Amino acid sequence: MGAKFALAPPAGLAAPPGLRRFARPVEATAALLGAVIAGLLLMAPLDLGRGAEGPVLQMDLMVLNMPRAAAAGAAFAVVSAALVVALGRRSAWIASFGSVVVLLLDHLWTRDAASTGTLTTVNYIDSIFSGILLGALAVAVFGKPLATGAYLIGALSAILIGDQTSLPESGSRSPLIEWASGGTPPMWLVLLAAAALALGVLVQRAEVSVGSENTDLAIGPILSALVLVTATALSTDWFVRHSGTPAQIGVMVAVTIAAAVLAALLLPGREGTLVLLSVAVANAGSAIIAVPRPDWSAPIPVLAVVVGLAAGRRWRSPWAGMAATGALAVFAATTVDLARGHAVIPILGVTLTALIIGYCFGAAVPEHAGSAVVAVAVLIVPCLVVALRGHSFGRVAYSPRWYRDPQATISAVPGWMALVITLGCAVGLYLLWRIRSPRRAATRPPTTTRVLALREAPRNALPQG
């Protein structure tokens, strides 16, 4: 299932030999910084400093459109990943660099967006080009262990920071909390990412001509993301506008599970495993009481993601990840009354969420970059649990200003709902593994990494079987 793209012989200059020796650390640095920029702008694009200067209506419109902007960014991430696979790894690096340049120019030219009433437009531009950056960068680094690990650490850490940041108190004196809750990355970080991605383009070897060969445009990931993003966006938007009865919650849970299973089946082989894990952990992670937390605990999620990824690569068991996700949902449901009085509960919840997300991505990382981007996109789009939390004020958000509110009303319902979704995803995982038998290497079609490697190999080199 795919559309054929005829590839013209690409023109590119090889990197200087001296610079090429540092290709691996350069690519890893670029992957880390690029993924951090994309993740932060997709998950927490709200700049409280600039927003406070503008009209309240503009601020409210931007917050209201944030879930839709995130959904658009997630869709563009998957589409861009599918497109650049057909164009080659060097094109993926160029697309990533071009995206971060657009983001840089957007933030340089729209510093007065709050006063000019363009906050919503800027938010959509940030989300769309951050999605393109996230998708293209995945193809650029996929199959290179160091760069792939850096990409996953940057993307997952940024998503967690944006998802679990507390609504800052008025007059907060913590620069770290103010920066994280402000959402917009500092300009120097965007400049560093642009410079690193420019070097990433330079260290790529010139691609050889592939003559009349064609490369498939992967339609499966695009359809998978379309099903998930559309079902999630429509169901959450509908849910917050209605009464939220147990029957309605049950219907929305069933829709979420059905969309996750269908999306998993649209991917090749068993690569939908990570999508099912992502749907489950996105809801369970959104159900925990993550605030308030002391400032010193801010680096813990990043460290936990690294540990989780390493553990997942060492002990690869998707079922262990699903079981841990179910336990996280139970933890979220049973600790709601203790979280406000004991700071250890939010710290533990955030740490466990980061560990489990890292483990799932380490244990079930797919062979194709497009499938991995679909799983990341699941974490970007606000899930059903977020809609349940925002039901009281009629929008898909944690609070009227999007971030988690330490004073918000707490309930065990999100945790139990996340547990039901996890159980449904576990059933879907069982069905996927029964329907899709593991492929043997001899009959497996070339993966993204394999195709790109063959295209980038010297003309006189023979492919290794």
Tab-separated table of C-alpha atoms in Angstrom:
chain	number	residue	atom	x	y	z
A	1	MET	CA	0.000	0.000	0.000
A	2	GLY	CA	1.794	3.091	-1.167
A	3	ALA	CA	2.258	5.679	-3.862
A	4	LYS	CA	5.315	5.599	-6.070
A	5	PHE	CA	7.695	8.528	-6.164
A	6	ALA	CA	10.326	8.793	-8.895
A	7	LEU	CA	13.531	10.053	-7.353
A	8	ALA	CA	15.706	12.411	-9.356
A	9	PRO	CA	19.449	12.179	-8.808
A	10	PRO	CA	20.093	14.449	-5.831
A	11	ALA	CA	22.792	17.048	-5.988
A	12	GLY	CA	24.816	17.528	-2.824
A	13	LEU	CA	28.337	18.188	-1.758
A	14	ALA	CA	30.138	15.836	0.570
A	15	ALA	CA	31.154	17.164	3.946
A	16	PRO	CA	34.789	18.077	4.531
A	17	PRO	CA	36.728	15.023	5.762
A	18	GLY	CA	37.693	16.779	8.987
A	19	LEU	CA	34.101	17.597	9.835
A	20	ARG	CA	32.835	14.169	8.854
A	21	ARG	CA	34.893	12.590	11.650
A	22	PHE	CA	32.540	14.277	14.120
A	23	ALA	CA	29.397	13.203	12.300
A	24	ARG	CA	27.999	11.061	15.127
A	25	PRO	CA	28.216	13.636	17.947
A	26	VAL	CA	27.028	16.380	15.595
A	27	GLU	CA	23.998	14.358	14.556
A	28	ALA	CA	23.214	13.410	18.156
A	29	THR	CA	23.434	17.037	19.301
A	30	ALA	CA	21.245	18.218	16.445
A	31	ALA	CA	18.709	15.469	17.130
A	32	LEU	CA	18.531	16.350	20.833
A	33	LEU	CA	18.167	20.110	20.364
A	34	GLY	CA	15.774	19.835	17.430
A	35	ALA	CA	13.518	17.384	19.252
A	36	VAL	CA	13.490	19.566	22.387
A	37	ILE	CA	12.476	22.655	20.388
A	38	ALA	CA	9.741	20.763	18.531
A	39	GLY	CA	8.384	19.084	21.653
A	40	LEU	CA	8.209	22.278	23.705
A	41	LEU	CA	6.520	24.296	20.988
A	42	LEU	CA	3.972	21.539	20.357
A	43	MET	CA	3.111	20.887	23.998
A	44	ALA	CA	3.525	24.280	25.691
A	45	PRO	CA	3.507	27.069	23.118
A	46	LEU	CA	1.823	29.513	25.486
A	47	ASP	CA	4.072	32.417	26.424
A	48	LEU	CA	2.626	33.834	29.632
A	49	GLY	CA	4.925	36.848	29.515
A	50	ARG	CA	3.795	38.031	26.081
A	51	GLY	CA	0.238	36.795	26.555
A	52	ALA	CA	-0.317	38.945	29.642
A	53	GLU	CA	0.375	42.066	27.570
A	54	GLY	CA	-2.329	41.394	25.012
A	55	PRO	CA	-6.135	41.425	24.982
A	56	VAL	CA	-7.838	38.789	27.121
A	57	LEU	CA	-9.916	37.687	24.123
A	58	GLN	CA	-6.795	36.906	22.060
A	59	MET	CA	-5.341	34.940	24.949
A	60	ASP	CA	-8.553	32.989	25.375
A	61	LEU	CA	-8.808	32.234	21.655
A	62	MET	CA	-5.259	30.913	21.575
A	63	VAL	CA	-5.810	28.609	24.561
A	64	LEU	CA	-9.077	27.406	23.024
A	65	ASN	CA	-7.280	26.519	19.771
A	66	MET	CA	-4.230	24.898	21.357
A	67	PRO	CA	-5.601	21.310	21.162
A	68	ARG	CA	-6.396	21.776	17.472
A	69	ALA	CA	-2.991	23.281	16.800
A	70	ALA	CA	-1.340	20.324	18.563
A	71	ALA	CA	-3.411	17.911	16.476
A	72	ALA	CA	-2.346	19.732	13.306
A	73	GLY	CA	1.295	19.535	14.369
A	74	ALA	CA	0.998	15.812	15.067
A	75	ALA	CA	-0.520	15.207	11.624
A	76	PHE	CA	2.197	17.224	9.882
A	77	ALA	CA	4.854	15.262	11.784
A	78	VAL	CA	3.646	11.958	10.347
A	79	VAL	CA	3.102	13.307	6.821
A	80	SER	CA	6.537	14.923	6.714
A	81	ALA	CA	8.160	11.696	7.923
A	82	ALA	CA	6.434	9.744	5.147
A	83	LEU	CA	7.431	12.266	2.491
A	84	VAL	CA	11.104	12.630	3.356
A	85	VAL	CA	11.582	8.863	3.385
A	86	ALA	CA	10.908	9.009	-0.351
A	87	LEU	CA	13.434	11.827	-0.770
A	88	GLY	CA	16.358	10.490	1.271
A	89	ARG	CA	18.179	11.113	4.523
A	90	ARG	CA	19.959	14.259	3.347
A	91	SER	CA	16.606	15.741	2.344
A	92	ALA	CA	15.333	14.910	5.821
A	93	TRP	CA	18.176	16.932	7.359
A	94	ILE	CA	17.480	19.832	5.007
A	95	ALA	CA	13.765	19.767	5.871
A	96	SER	CA	14.610	19.746	9.582
A	97	PHE	CA	16.956	22.706	9.213
A	98	GLY	CA	14.440	24.613	7.118
A	99	SER	CA	11.725	24.053	9.727
A	100	VAL	CA	13.806	25.354	12.618
A	101	VAL	CA	14.779	28.411	10.541
A	102	VAL	CA	11.093	29.173	9.996
A	103	LEU	CA	10.471	28.811	13.742
A	104	LEU	CA	13.385	31.124	14.482
A	105	LEU	CA	12.179	33.778	12.047
A	106	ASP	CA	8.641	33.451	13.335
A	107	HIS	CA	9.723	34.222	16.882
A	108	LEU	CA	12.028	37.042	15.811
A	109	TRP	CA	9.335	38.791	13.760
A	110	THR	CA	6.359	38.211	16.094
A	111	ARG	CA	7.656	39.410	19.434
A	112	ASP	CA	4.663	41.748	19.643
A	113	ALA	CA	2.158	39.035	18.735
A	114	ALA	CA	0.228	39.570	21.969
A	115	SER	CA	-0.380	43.243	21.262
A	116	THR	CA	-1.152	42.771	17.566
A	117	GLY	CA	-3.701	40.018	18.158
A	118	THR	CA	-1.901	37.253	16.236
A	119	LEU	CA	-1.307	34.805	19.083
A	120	THR	CA	-3.500	32.095	17.554
A	121	THR	CA	-1.839	32.425	14.142
A	122	VAL	CA	1.635	32.249	15.657
A	123	ASN	CA	0.571	29.210	17.657
A	124	TYR	CA	-0.555	27.374	14.504
A	125	ILE	CA	2.668	28.284	12.665
A	126	ASP	CA	4.737	27.014	15.588
A	127	SER	CA	2.763	23.774	15.804
A	128	ILE	CA	2.845	23.006	12.077
A	129	PHE	CA	6.566	23.629	11.573
A	130	SER	CA	7.423	21.948	14.875
A	131	GLY	CA	5.548	18.917	13.596
A	132	ILE	CA	7.490	18.981	10.329
A	133	LEU	CA	10.721	19.283	12.316
A	134	LEU	CA	9.789	16.356	14.544
A	135	GLY	CA	8.827	14.102	11.634
A	136	ALA	CA	11.700	14.931	9.297
A	137	LEU	CA	14.263	14.688	12.082
A	138	ALA	CA	13.047	11.194	12.975
A	139	VAL	CA	13.818	10.002	9.434
A	140	ALA	CA	17.150	11.839	9.463
A	141	VAL	CA	18.441	9.998	12.542
A	142	PHE	CA	16.495	6.745	12.534
A	143	GLY	CA	18.739	3.698	12.464
A	144	LYS	CA	21.710	5.534	14.017
A	145	PRO	CA	21.730	4.402	17.669
A	146	LEU	CA	23.336	7.466	19.240
A	147	ALA	CA	21.307	10.015	17.273
A	148	THR	CA	18.069	8.025	17.624
A	149	GLY	CA	18.536	7.847	21.395
A	150	ALA	CA	19.194	11.585	21.555
A	151	TYR	CA	16.085	12.255	19.460
A	152	LEU	CA	13.871	10.141	21.726
A	153	ILE	CA	15.323	11.681	24.887
A	154	GLY	CA	14.757	15.192	23.576
A	155	ALA	CA	11.244	14.591	22.235
A	156	LEU	CA	9.926	12.582	25.184
A	157	SER	CA	11.483	14.878	27.792
A	158	ALA	CA	10.079	18.013	26.132
A	159	ILE	CA	6.626	16.431	25.886
A	160	LEU	CA	6.707	15.508	29.570
A	161	ILE	CA	7.850	18.982	30.594
A	162	GLY	CA	5.072	20.597	28.587
A	163	ASP	CA	2.467	18.126	29.808
A	164	GLN	CA	3.292	18.134	33.517
A	165	THR	CA	4.293	21.731	34.207
A	166	SER	CA	2.361	23.538	36.914
A	167	LEU	CA	0.486	26.762	36.330
A	168	PRO	CA	2.985	29.269	37.807
A	169	GLU	CA	2.048	31.399	40.744
A	170	SER	CA	1.931	35.162	40.340
A	171	GLY	CA	5.366	36.623	41.025
A	172	SER	CA	7.192	33.289	40.894
A	173	ARG	CA	10.909	33.740	41.528
A	174	SER	CA	12.073	30.506	39.955
A	175	PRO	CA	13.639	31.199	36.518
A	176	LEU	CA	13.445	27.497	35.642
A	177	ILE	CA	9.727	27.249	36.359
A	178	GLU	CA	9.030	30.561	34.625
A	179	TRP	CA	10.932	29.384	31.522
A	180	ALA	CA	9.226	25.970	31.433
A	181	SER	CA	5.735	27.328	32.017
A	182	GLY	CA	6.297	30.182	29.580
A	183	GLY	CA	6.405	27.515	26.889
A	184	THR	CA	8.402	29.339	24.245
A	185	PRO	CA	12.025	28.150	24.282
A	186	PRO	CA	14.581	30.916	24.772
A	187	MET	CA	15.945	32.395	21.571
A	188	TRP	CA	19.468	31.206	22.281
A	189	LEU	CA	18.240	27.597	22.408
A	190	VAL	CA	16.513	27.945	19.035
A	191	LEU	CA	19.701	29.466	17.598
A	192	LEU	CA	21.758	26.551	18.941
A	193	ALA	CA	19.331	24.086	17.392
A	194	ALA	CA	19.526	25.867	14.031
A	195	ALA	CA	23.333	25.835	14.118
A	196	ALA	CA	23.440	22.155	15.099
A	197	LEU	CA	21.008	21.180	12.343
A	198	ALA	CA	23.050	23.175	9.801
A	199	LEU	CA	26.111	21.142	10.801
A	200	GLY	CA	23.979	18.018	10.578
A	201	VAL	CA	23.266	18.835	6.943
A	202	LEU	CA	26.961	19.398	6.236
A	203	VAL	CA	28.168	16.091	7.691
A	204	GLN	CA	25.859	14.058	5.478
A	205	ARG	CA	27.546	12.255	2.653
A	206	ALA	CA	26.520	13.054	-0.885
A	207	GLU	CA	23.827	10.617	-1.990
A	208	VAL	CA	24.429	8.603	-5.126
A	209	SER	CA	21.940	8.544	-7.926
A	210	VAL	CA	19.364	5.799	-7.763
A	211	GLY	CA	18.615	5.996	-11.448
A	212	SER	CA	15.125	4.829	-12.254
A	213	GLU	CA	14.489	3.243	-8.864
A	214	ASN	CA	11.337	4.221	-6.975
A	215	THR	CA	10.685	4.422	-3.268
A	216	ASP	CA	7.289	3.796	-1.695
A	217	LEU	CA	5.537	6.645	0.049
A	218	ALA	CA	4.329	4.957	3.210
A	219	ILE	CA	0.564	5.437	3.328
A	220	GLY	CA	0.091	3.206	6.382
A	221	PRO	CA	1.531	5.664	8.939
A	222	ILE	CA	-0.418	8.550	7.401
A	223	LEU	CA	-3.709	6.656	7.627
A	224	SER	CA	-2.841	5.446	11.125
A	225	ALA	CA	-2.161	8.978	12.330
A	226	LEU	CA	-5.279	10.264	10.562
A	227	VAL	CA	-7.452	7.752	12.418
A	228	LEU	CA	-5.878	8.471	15.804
A	229	VAL	CA	-5.655	12.241	15.535
A	230	THR	CA	-9.161	12.630	14.114
A	231	ALA	CA	-10.801	10.276	16.612
A	232	THR	CA	-8.992	11.837	19.572
A	233	ALA	CA	-9.591	15.444	18.550
A	234	LEU	CA	-13.279	14.947	17.743
A	235	SER	CA	-14.077	12.812	20.791
A	236	THR	CA	-12.336	15.104	23.270
A	237	ASP	CA	-13.894	18.221	21.746
A	238	TRP	CA	-17.351	16.627	21.896
A	239	PHE	CA	-16.850	15.348	25.420
A	240	VAL	CA	-16.107	18.703	27.042
A	241	ARG	CA	-19.282	20.189	25.530
A	242	HIS	CA	-21.646	17.617	27.020
A	243	SER	CA	-22.679	16.479	30.472
A	244	GLY	CA	-20.116	13.719	30.857
A	245	THR	CA	-22.416	10.966	32.109
A	246	PRO	CA	-21.027	7.459	32.753
A	247	ALA	CA	-22.612	6.294	29.500
A	248	GLN	CA	-20.941	9.079	27.523
A	249	ILE	CA	-17.598	8.368	29.174
A	250	GLY	CA	-17.999	4.705	28.236
A	251	VAL	CA	-18.695	5.577	24.614
A	252	MET	CA	-15.673	7.875	24.397
A	253	VAL	CA	-13.436	5.221	25.993
A	254	ALA	CA	-14.680	2.674	23.443
A	255	VAL	CA	-13.982	5.112	20.587
A	256	THR	CA	-10.455	5.714	21.900
A	257	ILE	CA	-9.700	1.995	22.154
A	258	ALA	CA	-11.187	1.210	18.730
A	259	ALA	CA	-9.185	4.005	17.091
A	260	ALA	CA	-5.982	2.780	18.766
A	261	VAL	CA	-6.499	-0.802	17.577
A	262	LEU	CA	-7.361	0.273	14.027
A	263	ALA	CA	-4.349	2.597	13.909
A	264	ALA	CA	-2.100	-0.225	15.084
A	265	LEU	CA	-3.428	-2.567	12.392
A	266	LEU	CA	-2.755	0.022	9.679
A	267	LEU	CA	0.976	-0.173	10.395
A	268	PRO	CA	3.101	-2.993	8.967
A	269	GLY	CA	3.733	-6.137	10.981
A	270	ARG	CA	3.703	-5.622	14.724
A	271	GLU	CA	4.871	-2.024	14.580
A	272	GLY	CA	1.518	-0.922	15.962
A	273	THR	CA	2.663	-2.248	19.340
A	274	LEU	CA	4.233	1.077	20.270
A	275	VAL	CA	1.095	2.967	19.199
A	276	LEU	CA	-1.056	0.919	21.572
A	277	LEU	CA	1.452	1.464	24.372
A	278	SER	CA	1.508	5.207	23.638
A	279	VAL	CA	-2.281	5.528	23.782
A	280	ALA	CA	-2.366	3.733	27.131
A	281	VAL	CA	0.520	5.626	28.719
A	282	ALA	CA	-0.686	9.002	27.398
A	283	ASN	CA	-3.958	8.602	29.299
A	284	ALA	CA	-2.388	7.104	32.416
A	285	GLY	CA	0.281	9.805	32.516
A	286	SER	CA	-2.350	12.534	32.145
A	287	ALA	CA	-4.319	11.083	35.067
A	288	ILE	CA	-1.620	11.458	37.716
A	289	ILE	CA	-1.506	14.391	40.124
A	290	ALA	CA	1.713	16.013	38.877
A	291	VAL	CA	1.558	19.315	40.762
A	292	PRO	CA	2.596	20.971	42.968
A	293	ARG	CA	6.216	19.815	42.916
A	294	PRO	CA	9.356	21.420	44.378
A	295	ASP	CA	11.621	23.181	41.887
A	296	TRP	CA	14.554	20.871	42.570
A	297	SER	CA	12.606	17.939	41.067
A	298	ALA	CA	12.460	19.532	37.589
A	299	PRO	CA	15.359	17.464	36.078
A	300	ILE	CA	13.956	14.155	37.362
A	301	PRO	CA	11.684	13.426	34.345
A	302	VAL	CA	14.594	13.841	31.925
A	303	LEU	CA	16.783	11.447	33.905
A	304	ALA	CA	13.899	9.000	34.231
A	305	VAL	CA	13.328	8.995	30.461
A	306	VAL	CA	16.997	8.114	29.897
A	307	VAL	CA	16.842	5.294	32.444
A	308	GLY	CA	13.580	4.028	30.960
A	309	LEU	CA	14.946	3.989	27.416
A	310	ALA	CA	18.039	2.086	28.543
A	311	ALA	CA	15.928	-0.441	30.456
A	312	GLY	CA	13.613	-0.907	27.486
A	313	ARG	CA	16.513	-1.574	25.140
A	314	ARG	CA	17.965	-4.041	27.653
A	315	TRP	CA	14.749	-5.906	28.540
A	316	ARG	CA	12.366	-5.720	25.595
A	317	SER	CA	8.909	-6.735	26.768
A	318	PRO	CA	5.912	-4.712	25.536
A	319	TRP	CA	3.722	-6.632	27.950
A	320	ALA	CA	5.825	-5.377	30.845
A	321	GLY	CA	5.298	-1.829	29.572
A	322	MET	CA	1.533	-2.382	29.345
A	323	ALA	CA	1.424	-3.848	32.856
A	324	ALA	CA	3.426	-0.930	34.223
A	325	THR	CA	1.027	1.482	32.509
A	326	GLY	CA	-1.927	-0.232	34.170
A	327	ALA	CA	-0.181	0.053	37.529
A	328	LEU	CA	0.416	3.773	36.860
A	329	ALA	CA	-3.316	4.272	36.227
A	330	VAL	CA	-4.148	2.543	39.515
A	331	PHE	CA	-1.556	4.710	41.271
A	332	ALA	CA	-3.179	7.824	39.797
A	333	ALA	CA	-6.640	6.762	40.947
A	334	THR	CA	-5.663	5.760	44.490
A	335	THR	CA	-3.401	8.684	45.408
A	336	VAL	CA	-5.605	11.653	44.505
A	337	ASP	CA	-6.431	12.354	48.151
A	338	LEU	CA	-2.792	12.164	49.284
A	339	ALA	CA	-1.116	14.238	46.573
A	340	ARG	CA	-1.962	17.672	47.974
A	341	GLY	CA	-0.528	16.943	51.407
A	342	HIS	CA	2.523	14.923	50.401
A	343	ALA	CA	4.923	16.322	47.789
A	344	VAL	CA	6.409	12.864	47.297
A	345	ILE	CA	3.250	11.730	45.465
A	346	PRO	CA	3.553	14.180	42.514
A	347	ILE	CA	7.309	13.559	42.342
A	348	LEU	CA	6.775	9.804	42.306
A	349	GLY	CA	3.975	10.058	39.747
A	350	VAL	CA	6.024	12.162	37.325
A	351	THR	CA	9.059	9.906	37.754
A	352	LEU	CA	7.056	6.736	37.121
A	353	THR	CA	5.412	8.287	34.063
A	354	ALA	CA	8.789	9.222	32.571
A	355	LEU	CA	10.240	5.786	33.330
A	356	ILE	CA	7.317	3.968	31.733
A	357	ILE	CA	7.226	6.169	28.625
A	358	GLY	CA	10.957	5.706	28.172
A	359	TYR	CA	10.672	1.949	28.708
A	360	CYS	CA	7.839	1.584	26.190
A	361	PHE	CA	9.743	3.452	23.484
A	362	GLY	CA	12.905	1.501	24.239
A	363	ALA	CA	11.206	-1.893	24.285
A	364	ALA	CA	8.936	-1.519	21.254
A	365	VAL	CA	10.694	0.948	18.942
A	366	PRO	CA	9.605	0.018	15.394
A	367	GLU	CA	11.773	-0.484	12.334
A	368	HIS	CA	10.194	2.300	10.312
A	369	ALA	CA	10.597	5.940	11.277
A	370	GLY	CA	7.016	6.710	10.234
A	371	SER	CA	5.616	4.233	12.755
A	372	ALA	CA	7.732	5.749	15.519
A	373	VAL	CA	6.464	9.248	14.661
A	374	VAL	CA	2.868	8.026	14.899
A	375	ALA	CA	3.584	6.847	18.449
A	376	VAL	CA	5.152	10.206	19.349
A	377	ALA	CA	2.166	12.001	17.798
A	378	VAL	CA	-0.126	10.131	20.188
A	379	LEU	CA	1.623	11.827	23.117
A	380	ILE	CA	1.172	15.261	21.535
A	381	VAL	CA	-2.586	15.289	20.923
A	382	PRO	CA	-4.541	15.999	24.155
A	383	CYS	CA	-6.172	12.725	25.177
A	384	LEU	CA	-9.532	11.849	26.702
A	385	VAL	CA	-8.254	12.202	30.265
A	386	VAL	CA	-7.240	15.810	29.533
A	387	ALA	CA	-10.761	16.472	28.242
A	388	LEU	CA	-12.221	14.990	31.416
A	389	ARG	CA	-10.046	17.269	33.542
A	390	GLY	CA	-11.130	20.290	31.510
A	391	HIS	CA	-14.820	19.420	31.465
A	392	SER	CA	-15.652	21.828	34.301
A	393	PHE	CA	-14.575	24.875	32.277
A	394	GLY	CA	-15.656	23.619	28.867
A	395	ARG	CA	-12.378	23.195	26.975
A	396	VAL	CA	-9.765	20.543	26.340
A	397	ALA	CA	-7.114	21.638	28.818
A	398	TYR	CA	-5.874	21.147	32.370
A	399	SER	CA	-6.853	24.678	33.371
A	400	PRO	CA	-8.166	27.870	31.717
A	401	ARG	CA	-4.521	28.641	30.876
A	402	TRP	CA	-3.750	25.093	29.729
A	403	TYR	CA	-1.202	24.108	32.415
A	404	ARG	CA	-1.963	21.843	35.355
A	405	ASP	CA	-3.553	23.837	38.141
A	406	PRO	CA	-2.435	22.914	41.701
A	407	GLN	CA	-5.794	24.159	43.026
A	408	ALA	CA	-7.974	22.267	40.556
A	409	THR	CA	-10.655	19.857	41.718
A	410	ILE	CA	-9.283	16.331	41.956
A	411	SER	CA	-11.062	13.066	41.222
A	412	ALA	CA	-10.213	9.385	40.913
A	413	VAL	CA	-12.326	9.030	37.738
A	414	PRO	CA	-9.473	9.944	35.313
A	415	GLY	CA	-7.283	7.218	36.803
A	416	TRP	CA	-9.909	4.500	36.544
A	417	MET	CA	-10.792	5.641	33.020
A	418	ALA	CA	-7.100	5.406	32.092
A	419	LEU	CA	-7.038	1.872	33.508
A	420	VAL	CA	-9.966	0.829	31.300
A	421	ILE	CA	-8.228	2.313	28.253
A	422	THR	CA	-5.041	0.435	29.184
A	423	LEU	CA	-6.943	-2.845	29.464
A	424	GLY	CA	-8.540	-2.198	26.078
A	425	CYS	CA	-5.133	-1.481	24.538
A	426	ALA	CA	-3.831	-4.711	26.099
A	427	VAL	CA	-6.613	-6.640	24.353
A	428	GLY	CA	-5.712	-4.847	21.141
A	429	LEU	CA	-2.070	-5.794	21.617
A	430	TYR	CA	-3.041	-9.445	22.072
A	431	LEU	CA	-5.102	-9.373	18.879
A	432	LEU	CA	-2.311	-7.642	16.968
A	433	TRP	CA	0.212	-10.261	17.996
A	434	ARG	CA	-2.183	-13.092	17.123
A	435	ILE	CA	-3.027	-11.648	13.697
A	436	ARG	CA	0.469	-10.487	12.737
A	437	SER	CA	3.135	-13.152	12.945
A	438	PRO	CA	6.756	-12.012	13.319
A	439	ARG	CA	8.490	-11.614	9.985
A	440	ARG	CA	11.673	-13.429	9.189
A	441	ALA	CA	14.648	-11.417	8.033
A	442	ALA	CA	14.724	-13.241	4.702
A	443	THR	CA	11.177	-12.216	3.811
A	444	ARG	CA	11.098	-8.783	5.446
A	445	PRO	CA	10.935	-5.862	2.999
A	446	PRO	CA	13.653	-3.234	3.266
A	447	THR	CA	13.192	-0.932	6.224
A	448	THR	CA	13.591	2.831	6.122
A	449	THR	CA	17.119	2.497	7.446
A	450	ARG	CA	17.976	-0.232	4.947
A	451	VAL	CA	16.675	1.764	1.953
A	452	LEU	CA	18.521	4.907	3.000
A	453	ALA	CA	21.719	2.987	3.684
A	454	LEU	CA	21.689	1.415	0.233
A	455	ARG	CA	21.088	4.781	-1.397
A	456	GLU	CA	23.943	6.391	0.510
A	457	ALA	CA	26.437	3.581	-0.067
A	458	PRO	CA	29.322	4.055	-2.509
A	459	ARG	CA	28.650	2.905	-6.035
A	460	ASN	CA	31.206	0.127	-5.848
A	461	ALA	CA	30.031	-1.223	-2.515
A	462	LEU	CA	27.992	-4.414	-2.426
A	463	PRO	CA	24.989	-4.481	-0.050
A	464	GLN	CA	25.527	-6.748	2.903
A	465	GLY	CA	22.790	-9.331	3.242
